[in-house]
mmCIF file of C-alpha atoms in Angstrom:
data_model
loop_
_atom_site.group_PDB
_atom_site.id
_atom_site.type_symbol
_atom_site.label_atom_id
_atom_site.label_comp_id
_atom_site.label_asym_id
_atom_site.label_seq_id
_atom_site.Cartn_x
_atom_site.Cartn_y
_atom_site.Cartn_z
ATOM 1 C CA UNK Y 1 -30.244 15.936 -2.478
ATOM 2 C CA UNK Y 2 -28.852 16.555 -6.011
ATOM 3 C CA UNK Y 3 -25.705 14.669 -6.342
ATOM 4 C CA UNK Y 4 -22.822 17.276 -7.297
ATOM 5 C CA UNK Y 5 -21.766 16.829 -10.975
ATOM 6 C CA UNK Y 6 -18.614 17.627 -10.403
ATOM 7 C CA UNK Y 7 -16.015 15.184 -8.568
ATOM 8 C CA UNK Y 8 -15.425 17.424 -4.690
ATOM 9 C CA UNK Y 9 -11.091 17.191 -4.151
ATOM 10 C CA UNK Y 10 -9.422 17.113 -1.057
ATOM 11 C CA UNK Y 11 -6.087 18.203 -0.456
ATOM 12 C CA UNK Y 12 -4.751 16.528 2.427
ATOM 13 C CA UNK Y 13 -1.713 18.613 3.440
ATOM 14 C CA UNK Y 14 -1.616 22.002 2.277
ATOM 15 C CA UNK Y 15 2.304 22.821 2.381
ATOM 16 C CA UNK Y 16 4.030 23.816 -1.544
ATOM 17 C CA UNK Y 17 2.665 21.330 -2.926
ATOM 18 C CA UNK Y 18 -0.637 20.109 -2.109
ATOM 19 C CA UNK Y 19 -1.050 24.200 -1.823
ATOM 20 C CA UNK Y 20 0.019 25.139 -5.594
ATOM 21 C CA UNK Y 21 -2.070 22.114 -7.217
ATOM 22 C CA UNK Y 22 -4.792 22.210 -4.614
ATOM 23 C CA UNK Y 23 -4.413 26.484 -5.763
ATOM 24 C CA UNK Y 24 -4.629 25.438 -9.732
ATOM 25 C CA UNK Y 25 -7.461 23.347 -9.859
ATOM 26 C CA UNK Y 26 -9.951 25.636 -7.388
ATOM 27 C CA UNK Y 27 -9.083 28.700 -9.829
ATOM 28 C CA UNK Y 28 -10.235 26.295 -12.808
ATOM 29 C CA UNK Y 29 -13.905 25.907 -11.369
ATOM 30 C CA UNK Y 30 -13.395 22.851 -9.268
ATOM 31 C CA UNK Y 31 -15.063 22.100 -5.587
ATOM 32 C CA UNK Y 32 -11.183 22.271 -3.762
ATOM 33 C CA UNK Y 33 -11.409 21.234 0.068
ATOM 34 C CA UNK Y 34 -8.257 22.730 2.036
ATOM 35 C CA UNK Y 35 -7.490 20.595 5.159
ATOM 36 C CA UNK Y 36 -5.045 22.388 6.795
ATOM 37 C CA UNK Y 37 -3.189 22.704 10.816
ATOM 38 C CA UNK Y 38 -1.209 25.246 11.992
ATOM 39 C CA UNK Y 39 -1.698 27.297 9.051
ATOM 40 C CA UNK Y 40 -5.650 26.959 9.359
ATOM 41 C CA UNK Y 41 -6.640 30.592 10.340
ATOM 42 C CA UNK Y 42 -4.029 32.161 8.196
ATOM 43 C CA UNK Y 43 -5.155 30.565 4.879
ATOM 44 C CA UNK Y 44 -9.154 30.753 6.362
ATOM 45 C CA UNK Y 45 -8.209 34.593 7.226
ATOM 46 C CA UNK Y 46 -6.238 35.866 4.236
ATOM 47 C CA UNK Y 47 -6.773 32.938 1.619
ATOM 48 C CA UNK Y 48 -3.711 31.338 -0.356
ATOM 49 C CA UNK Y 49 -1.296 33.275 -2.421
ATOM 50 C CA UNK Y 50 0.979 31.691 -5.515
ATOM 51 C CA UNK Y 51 3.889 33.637 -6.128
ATOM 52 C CA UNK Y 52 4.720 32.365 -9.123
ATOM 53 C CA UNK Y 53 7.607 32.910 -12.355
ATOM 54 C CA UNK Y 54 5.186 30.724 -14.200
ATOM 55 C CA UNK Y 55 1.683 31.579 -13.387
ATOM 56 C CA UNK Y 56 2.441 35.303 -11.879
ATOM 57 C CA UNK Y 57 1.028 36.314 -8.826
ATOM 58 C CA UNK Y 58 -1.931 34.197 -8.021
ATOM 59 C CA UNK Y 59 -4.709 35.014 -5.240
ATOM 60 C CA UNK Y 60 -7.361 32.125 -3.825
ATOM 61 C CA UNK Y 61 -9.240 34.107 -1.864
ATOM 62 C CA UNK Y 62 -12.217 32.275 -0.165
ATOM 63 C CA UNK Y 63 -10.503 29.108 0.555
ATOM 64 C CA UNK Y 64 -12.776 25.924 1.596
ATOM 65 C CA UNK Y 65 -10.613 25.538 4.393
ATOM 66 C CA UNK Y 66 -10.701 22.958 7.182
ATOM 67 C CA UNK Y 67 -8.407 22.005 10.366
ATOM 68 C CA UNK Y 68 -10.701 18.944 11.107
ATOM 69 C CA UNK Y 69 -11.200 15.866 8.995
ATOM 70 C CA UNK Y 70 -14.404 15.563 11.047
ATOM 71 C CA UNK Y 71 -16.166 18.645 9.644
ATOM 72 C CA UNK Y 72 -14.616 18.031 6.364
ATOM 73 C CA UNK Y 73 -17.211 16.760 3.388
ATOM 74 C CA UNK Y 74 -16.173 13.388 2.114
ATOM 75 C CA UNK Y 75 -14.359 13.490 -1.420
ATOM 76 C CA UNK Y 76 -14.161 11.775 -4.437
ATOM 77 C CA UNK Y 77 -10.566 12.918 -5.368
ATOM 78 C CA UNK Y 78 -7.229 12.807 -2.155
ATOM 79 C CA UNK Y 79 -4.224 14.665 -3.049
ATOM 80 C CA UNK Y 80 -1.701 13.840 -0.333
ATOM 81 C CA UNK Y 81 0.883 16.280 0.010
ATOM 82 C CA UNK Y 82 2.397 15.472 3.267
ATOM 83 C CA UNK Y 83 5.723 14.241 3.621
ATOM 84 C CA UNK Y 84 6.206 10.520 3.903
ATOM 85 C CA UNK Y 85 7.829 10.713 7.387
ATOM 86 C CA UNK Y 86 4.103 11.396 8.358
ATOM 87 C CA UNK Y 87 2.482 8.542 6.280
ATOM 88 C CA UNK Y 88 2.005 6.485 9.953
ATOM 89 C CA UNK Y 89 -0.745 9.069 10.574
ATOM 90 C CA UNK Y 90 -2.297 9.598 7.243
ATOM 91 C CA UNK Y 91 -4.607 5.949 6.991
ATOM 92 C CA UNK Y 92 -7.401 7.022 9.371
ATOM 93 C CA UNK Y 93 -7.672 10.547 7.996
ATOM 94 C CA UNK Y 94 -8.006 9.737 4.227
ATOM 95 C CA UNK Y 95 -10.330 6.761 5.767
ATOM 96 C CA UNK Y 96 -12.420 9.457 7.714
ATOM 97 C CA UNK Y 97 -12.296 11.764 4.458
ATOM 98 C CA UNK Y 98 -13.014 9.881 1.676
ATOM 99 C CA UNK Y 99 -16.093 8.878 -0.445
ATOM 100 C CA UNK Y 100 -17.279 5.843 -1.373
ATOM 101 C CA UNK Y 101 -14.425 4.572 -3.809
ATOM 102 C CA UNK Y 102 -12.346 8.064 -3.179
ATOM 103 C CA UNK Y 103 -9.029 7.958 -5.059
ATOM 104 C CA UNK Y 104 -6.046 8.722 -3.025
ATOM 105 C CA UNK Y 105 -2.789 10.347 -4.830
ATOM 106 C CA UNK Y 106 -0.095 10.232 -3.276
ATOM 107 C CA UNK Y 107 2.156 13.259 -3.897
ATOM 108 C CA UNK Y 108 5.137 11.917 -2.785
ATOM 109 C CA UNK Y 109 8.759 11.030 -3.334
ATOM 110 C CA UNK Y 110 10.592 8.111 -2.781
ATOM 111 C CA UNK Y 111 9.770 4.229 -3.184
ATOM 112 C CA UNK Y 112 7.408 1.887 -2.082
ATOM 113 C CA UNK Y 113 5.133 4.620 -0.186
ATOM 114 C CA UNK Y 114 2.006 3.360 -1.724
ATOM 115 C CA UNK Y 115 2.848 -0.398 -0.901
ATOM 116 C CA UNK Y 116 3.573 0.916 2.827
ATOM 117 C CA UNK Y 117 0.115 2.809 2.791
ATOM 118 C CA UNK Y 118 -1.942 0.284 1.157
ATOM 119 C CA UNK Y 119 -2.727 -2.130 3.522
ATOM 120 C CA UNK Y 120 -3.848 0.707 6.361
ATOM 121 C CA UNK Y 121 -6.683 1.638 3.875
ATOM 122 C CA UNK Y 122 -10.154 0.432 3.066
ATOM 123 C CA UNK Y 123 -10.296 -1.799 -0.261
ATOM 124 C CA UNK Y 124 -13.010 0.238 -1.339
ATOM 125 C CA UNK Y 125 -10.745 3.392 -1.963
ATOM 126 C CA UNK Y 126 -8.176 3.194 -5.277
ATOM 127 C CA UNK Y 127 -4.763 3.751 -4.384
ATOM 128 C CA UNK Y 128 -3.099 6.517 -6.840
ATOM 129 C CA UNK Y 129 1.318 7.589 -7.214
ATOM 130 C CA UNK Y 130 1.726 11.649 -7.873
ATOM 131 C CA UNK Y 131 4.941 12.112 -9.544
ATOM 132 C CA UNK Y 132 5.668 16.611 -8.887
ATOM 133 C CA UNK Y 133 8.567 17.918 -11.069
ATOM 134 C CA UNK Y 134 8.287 21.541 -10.177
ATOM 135 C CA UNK Y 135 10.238 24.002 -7.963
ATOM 136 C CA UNK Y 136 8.033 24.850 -5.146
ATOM 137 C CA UNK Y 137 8.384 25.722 -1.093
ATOM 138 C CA UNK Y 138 6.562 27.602 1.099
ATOM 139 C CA UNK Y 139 7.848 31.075 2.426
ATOM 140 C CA UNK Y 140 5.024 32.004 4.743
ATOM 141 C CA UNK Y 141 1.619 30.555 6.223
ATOM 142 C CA UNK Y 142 -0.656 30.385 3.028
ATOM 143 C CA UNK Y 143 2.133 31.762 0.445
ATOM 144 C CA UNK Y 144 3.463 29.560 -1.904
ATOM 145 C CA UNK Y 145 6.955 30.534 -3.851
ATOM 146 C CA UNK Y 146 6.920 28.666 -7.198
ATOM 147 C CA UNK Y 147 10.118 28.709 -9.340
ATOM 148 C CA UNK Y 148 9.779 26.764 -12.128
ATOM 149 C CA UNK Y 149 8.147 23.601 -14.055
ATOM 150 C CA UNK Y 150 5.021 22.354 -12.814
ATOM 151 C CA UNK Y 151 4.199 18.875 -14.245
ATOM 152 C CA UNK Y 152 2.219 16.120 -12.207
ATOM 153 C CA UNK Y 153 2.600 12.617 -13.775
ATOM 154 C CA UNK Y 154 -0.284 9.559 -12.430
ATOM 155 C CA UNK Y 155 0.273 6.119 -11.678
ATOM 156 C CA UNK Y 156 -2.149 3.487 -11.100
ATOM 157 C CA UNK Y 157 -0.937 1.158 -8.006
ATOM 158 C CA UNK Y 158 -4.237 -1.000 -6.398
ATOM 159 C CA UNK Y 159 -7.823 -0.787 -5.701
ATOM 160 C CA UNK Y 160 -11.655 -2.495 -5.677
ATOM 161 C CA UNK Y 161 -11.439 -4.191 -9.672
ATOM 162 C CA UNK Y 162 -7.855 -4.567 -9.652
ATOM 163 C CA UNK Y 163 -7.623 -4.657 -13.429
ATOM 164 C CA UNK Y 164 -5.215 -2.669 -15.693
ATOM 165 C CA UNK Y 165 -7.875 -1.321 -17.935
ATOM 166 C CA UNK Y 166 -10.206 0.231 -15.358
ATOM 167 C CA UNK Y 167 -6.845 2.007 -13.269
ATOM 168 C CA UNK Y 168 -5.583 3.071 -16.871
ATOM 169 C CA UNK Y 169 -8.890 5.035 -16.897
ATOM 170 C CA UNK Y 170 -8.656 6.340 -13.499
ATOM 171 C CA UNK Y 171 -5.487 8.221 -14.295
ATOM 172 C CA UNK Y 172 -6.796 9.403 -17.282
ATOM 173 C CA UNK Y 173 -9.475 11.145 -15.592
ATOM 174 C CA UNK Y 174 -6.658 12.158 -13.257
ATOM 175 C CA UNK Y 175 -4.745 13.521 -15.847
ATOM 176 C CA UNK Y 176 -7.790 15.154 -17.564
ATOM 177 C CA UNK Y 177 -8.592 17.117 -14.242
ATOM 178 C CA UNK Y 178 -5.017 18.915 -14.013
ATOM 179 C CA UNK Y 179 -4.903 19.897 -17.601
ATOM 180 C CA UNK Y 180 -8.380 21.885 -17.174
ATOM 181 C CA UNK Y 181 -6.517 23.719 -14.801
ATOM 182 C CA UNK Y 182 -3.419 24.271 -16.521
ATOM 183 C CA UNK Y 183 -1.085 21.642 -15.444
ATOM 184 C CA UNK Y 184 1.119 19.309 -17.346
ATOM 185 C CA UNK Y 185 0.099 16.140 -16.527
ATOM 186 C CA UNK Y 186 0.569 12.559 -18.041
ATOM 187 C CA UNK Y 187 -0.340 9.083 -17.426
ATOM 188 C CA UNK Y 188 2.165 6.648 -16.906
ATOM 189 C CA UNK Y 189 1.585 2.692 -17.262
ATOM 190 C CA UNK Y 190 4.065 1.725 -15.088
ATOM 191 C CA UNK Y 191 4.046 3.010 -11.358
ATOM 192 C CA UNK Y 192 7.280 1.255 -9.895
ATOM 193 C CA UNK Y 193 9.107 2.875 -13.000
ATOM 194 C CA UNK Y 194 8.438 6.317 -12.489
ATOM 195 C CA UNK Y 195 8.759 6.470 -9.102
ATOM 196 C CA UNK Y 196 12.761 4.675 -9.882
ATOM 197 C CA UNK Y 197 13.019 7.381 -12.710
ATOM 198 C CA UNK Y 198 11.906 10.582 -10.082
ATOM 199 C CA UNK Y 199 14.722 9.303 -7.793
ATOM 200 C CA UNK Y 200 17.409 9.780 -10.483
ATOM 201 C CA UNK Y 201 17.365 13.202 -9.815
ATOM 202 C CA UNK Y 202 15.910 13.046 -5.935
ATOM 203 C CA UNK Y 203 18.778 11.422 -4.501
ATOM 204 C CA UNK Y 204 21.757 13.639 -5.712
ATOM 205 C CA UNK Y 205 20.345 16.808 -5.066
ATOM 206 C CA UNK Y 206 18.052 16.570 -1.801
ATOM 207 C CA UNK Y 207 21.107 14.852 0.460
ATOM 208 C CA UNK Y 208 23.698 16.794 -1.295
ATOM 209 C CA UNK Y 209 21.845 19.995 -0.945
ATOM 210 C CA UNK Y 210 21.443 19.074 2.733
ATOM 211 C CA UNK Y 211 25.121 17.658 2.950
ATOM 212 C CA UNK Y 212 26.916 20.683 1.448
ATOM 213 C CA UNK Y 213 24.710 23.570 2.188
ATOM 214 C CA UNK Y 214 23.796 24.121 -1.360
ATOM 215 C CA UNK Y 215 21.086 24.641 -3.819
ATOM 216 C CA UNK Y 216 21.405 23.820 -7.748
ATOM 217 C CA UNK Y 217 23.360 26.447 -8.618
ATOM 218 C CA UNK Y 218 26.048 25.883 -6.631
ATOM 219 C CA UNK Y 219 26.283 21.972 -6.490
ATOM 220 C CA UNK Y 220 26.328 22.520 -10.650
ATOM 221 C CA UNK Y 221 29.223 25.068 -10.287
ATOM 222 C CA UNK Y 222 31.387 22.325 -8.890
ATOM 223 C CA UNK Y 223 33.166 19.859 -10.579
ATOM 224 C CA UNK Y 224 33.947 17.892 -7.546
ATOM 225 C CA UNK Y 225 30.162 18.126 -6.518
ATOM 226 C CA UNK Y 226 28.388 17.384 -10.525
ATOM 227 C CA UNK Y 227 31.038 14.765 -11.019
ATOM 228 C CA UNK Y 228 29.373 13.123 -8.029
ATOM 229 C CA UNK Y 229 25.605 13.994 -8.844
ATOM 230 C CA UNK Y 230 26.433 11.745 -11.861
ATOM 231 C CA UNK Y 231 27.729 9.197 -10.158
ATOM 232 C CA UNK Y 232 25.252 8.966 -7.440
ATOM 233 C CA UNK Y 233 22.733 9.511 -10.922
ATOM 234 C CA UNK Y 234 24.009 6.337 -12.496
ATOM 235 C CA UNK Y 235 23.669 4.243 -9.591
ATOM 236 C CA UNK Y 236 19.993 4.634 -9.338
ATOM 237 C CA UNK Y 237 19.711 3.874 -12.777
ATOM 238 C CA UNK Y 238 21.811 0.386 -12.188
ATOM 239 C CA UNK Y 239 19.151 -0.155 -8.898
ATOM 240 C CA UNK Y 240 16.413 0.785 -10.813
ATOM 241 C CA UNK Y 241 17.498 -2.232 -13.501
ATOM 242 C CA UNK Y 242 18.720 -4.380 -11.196
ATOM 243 C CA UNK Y 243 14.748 -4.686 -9.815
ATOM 244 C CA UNK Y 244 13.704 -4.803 -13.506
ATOM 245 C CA UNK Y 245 13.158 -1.298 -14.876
ATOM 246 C CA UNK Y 246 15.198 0.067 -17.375
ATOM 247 C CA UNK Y 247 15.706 3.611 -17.885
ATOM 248 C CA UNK Y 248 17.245 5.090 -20.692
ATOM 249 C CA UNK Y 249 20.528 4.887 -20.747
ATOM 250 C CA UNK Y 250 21.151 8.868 -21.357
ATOM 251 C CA UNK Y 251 18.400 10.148 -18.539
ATOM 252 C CA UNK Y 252 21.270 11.596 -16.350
ATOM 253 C CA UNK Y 253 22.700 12.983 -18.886
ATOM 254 C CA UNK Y 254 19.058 15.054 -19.541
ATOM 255 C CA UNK Y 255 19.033 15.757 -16.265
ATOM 256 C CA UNK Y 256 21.878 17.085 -15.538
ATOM 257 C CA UNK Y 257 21.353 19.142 -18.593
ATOM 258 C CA UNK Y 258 17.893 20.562 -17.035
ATOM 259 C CA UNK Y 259 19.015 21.213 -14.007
ATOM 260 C CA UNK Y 260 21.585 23.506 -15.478
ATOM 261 C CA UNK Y 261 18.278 25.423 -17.196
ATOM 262 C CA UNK Y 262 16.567 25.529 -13.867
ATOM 263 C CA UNK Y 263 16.812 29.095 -11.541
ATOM 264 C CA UNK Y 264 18.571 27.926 -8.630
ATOM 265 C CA UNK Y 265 16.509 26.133 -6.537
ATOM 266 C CA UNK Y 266 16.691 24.402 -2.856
ATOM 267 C CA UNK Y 267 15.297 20.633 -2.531
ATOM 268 C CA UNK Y 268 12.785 20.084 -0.269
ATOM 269 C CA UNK Y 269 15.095 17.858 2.264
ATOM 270 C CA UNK Y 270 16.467 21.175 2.077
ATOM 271 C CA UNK Y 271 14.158 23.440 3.704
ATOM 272 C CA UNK Y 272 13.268 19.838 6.267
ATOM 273 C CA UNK Y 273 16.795 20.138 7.419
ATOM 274 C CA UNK Y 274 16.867 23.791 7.994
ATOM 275 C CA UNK Y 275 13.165 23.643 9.696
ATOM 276 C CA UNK Y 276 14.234 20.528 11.938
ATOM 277 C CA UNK Y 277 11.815 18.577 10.574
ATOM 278 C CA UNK Y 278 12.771 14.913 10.506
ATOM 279 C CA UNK Y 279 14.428 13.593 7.000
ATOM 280 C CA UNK Y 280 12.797 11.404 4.151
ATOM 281 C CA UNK Y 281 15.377 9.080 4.403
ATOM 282 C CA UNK Y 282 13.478 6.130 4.315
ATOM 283 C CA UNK Y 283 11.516 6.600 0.961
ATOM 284 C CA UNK Y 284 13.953 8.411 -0.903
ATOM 285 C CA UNK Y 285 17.535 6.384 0.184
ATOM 286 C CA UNK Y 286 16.528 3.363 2.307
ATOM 287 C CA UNK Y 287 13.806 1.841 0.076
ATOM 288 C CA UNK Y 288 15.652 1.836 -2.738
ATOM 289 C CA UNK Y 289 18.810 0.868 -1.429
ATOM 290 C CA UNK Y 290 16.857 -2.451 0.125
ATOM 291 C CA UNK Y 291 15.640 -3.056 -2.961
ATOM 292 C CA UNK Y 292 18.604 -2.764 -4.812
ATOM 293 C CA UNK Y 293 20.239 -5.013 -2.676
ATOM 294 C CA UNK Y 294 17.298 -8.150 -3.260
ATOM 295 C CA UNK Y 295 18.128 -7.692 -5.961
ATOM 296 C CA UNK Y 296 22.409 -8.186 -5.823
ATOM 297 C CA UNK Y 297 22.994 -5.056 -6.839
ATOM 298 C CA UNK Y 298 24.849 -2.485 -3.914
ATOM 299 C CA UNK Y 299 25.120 0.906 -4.765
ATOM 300 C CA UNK Y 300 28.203 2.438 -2.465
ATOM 301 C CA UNK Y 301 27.993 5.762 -3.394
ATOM 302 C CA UNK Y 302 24.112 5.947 -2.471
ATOM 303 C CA UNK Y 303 25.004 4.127 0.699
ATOM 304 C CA UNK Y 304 27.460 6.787 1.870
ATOM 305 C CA UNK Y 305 25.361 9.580 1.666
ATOM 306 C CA UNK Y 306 22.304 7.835 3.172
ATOM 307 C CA UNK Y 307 24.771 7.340 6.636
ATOM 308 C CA UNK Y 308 25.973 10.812 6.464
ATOM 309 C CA UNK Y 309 22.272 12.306 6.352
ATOM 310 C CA UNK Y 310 21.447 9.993 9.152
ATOM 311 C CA UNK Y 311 23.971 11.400 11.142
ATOM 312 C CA UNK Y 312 23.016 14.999 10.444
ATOM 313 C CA UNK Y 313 19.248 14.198 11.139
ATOM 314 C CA UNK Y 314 20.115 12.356 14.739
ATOM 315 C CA UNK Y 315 22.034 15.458 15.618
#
């Protein structure tokens, strides 16, 4: 059989995210594999729908859907788009799923998820960070509500040749395939960086959204509750040097600046908390926090509202 001359993609959980990219590059022309659970019929019945302020309303409508990794054809491209409290489960899946020398992308937040994945996998797949800054959730089974931004920034983190040069060109080709469907997309040299840099603006807003009952717009409003976002911002940037990366010194400050530009908008921990679904508190507060303190370097503030979540997610 003719090999396919275009790389087949697999989107390994279909929720707002793995959905809206998983959506983008299948209405570009590419071979987009769906696996998907409880929403299987649903999106194999009525397709996927975007609803989005950016895009407009968008329609995928057949889907190549799947609720088995079994049935699923093996591909050469693994967005993972679950949430990192399920990574324990993910390993024989993408191992099941993948081609020969498949790249996985992770599409997740917090720290150190691709050093807690890699050893599960095979050597022969290459091991890929997805940095998402958009404004995405899911309102129904196979509709996706997308607010703003958009962007997808690639990392190289390990895989079979190990050198710089050869994962350099791996996420370009990354990069290359989500601008030909429309999405911002960059490389970035330094994994461990970005993924410090995302959390500037993850930690503040997902545990204070879930803390205080708020979206943006609200947690903005407040002096009491920006004064803090700033604080809480400017300890991540003292962990992030602390374990060698420095960011610069005025990111907060852009932050905070375009989060005031944003529509309101709910975090993801957000919509976990108000679905019951367990907390990312390990990637996003613990990780980070451990790391931090290797390196002599405690960040109170960050500390504080890591034990308050806990509480909240225990009860």
């Amino acid at each position: 059989m003719q090999e396919s001359p275009r790389p087949r993609i697999g989107i390994v959980g279909t929720g707002a995210i793995g959905g809206f990219y998983g959506l983008m590059l299948a209405r570009a022309g590419h071979d987009v594999h769906f696996l998907l659970r409880s929403e299987y019929a649903a999106v194999a019945e009525q397709g996927l729908r975007l609803n989005s302020a950016v895009h407009g309303l968008l329609h995928l409508q057949p889907v190549q859907a799947w609720n088995s990794v079994e049935e699923m054809p093996p591909c050469d491209w693994l967005l993972v788009g679950v949430k990192t409290t399920s990574n324990a489960e993910l390993a024989p899946l993408i191992s099941r799923v993948a081609a020969p020398n498949a790249k996985v992308v992770l599409l997740q937040n917090g720290l150190d998820v691709e050093e807690q994945l890699r050893p599960l996998l095979p050597e022969s797949l290459h091991l890929l960070g997805g940095l998402c800054f958009i404004c995405t959730h899911r309102s129904a089974p196979g509709v996706i509500e997308h607010q703003a931004l958009g962007a997808i920034n690639l990392g190289y983190h390990s895989g079979p040749g190990g050198s710089q040069e050869s994962g350099q060109s791996l996420v370009e080709e990354g990069v290359a395939l989500f601008r030909s469907a429309g999405v911002d997309s960059t490389a970035m040299p330094d994994l461990a960086q970005a993924r410090w840099q995302k959390l500037v603006w993850n930690v503040p807003y997902n545990g204070l959204s879930v803390l205080l009952d708020s979206g943006t717009s609200k947690l903005m409003a407040s002096a009491d509750s920006r004064s803090l976002i700033g604080d809480l911002m400017q300890e991540v940037v003292q962990g992030a040097a602390a374990c060698g990366h420095r960011l610069p010194q005025d990111y907060p400050q852009q932050l905070l600046a375009a989060t005031e530009r944003m529509p309101g908008y709910l975090p993801s921990m957000y919509h976990d908390f108000a679905h019951k679904r367990p907390l990312e508190l390990e990637a996003i507060y613990e990780a980070p926090l451990a790391a931090a303190a290797a390196a002599g370097c405690e960040l109170p503030k960050m500390r504080m509202l890591l034990q308050a979540l806990r509480f909240l997610d225990a009860n």
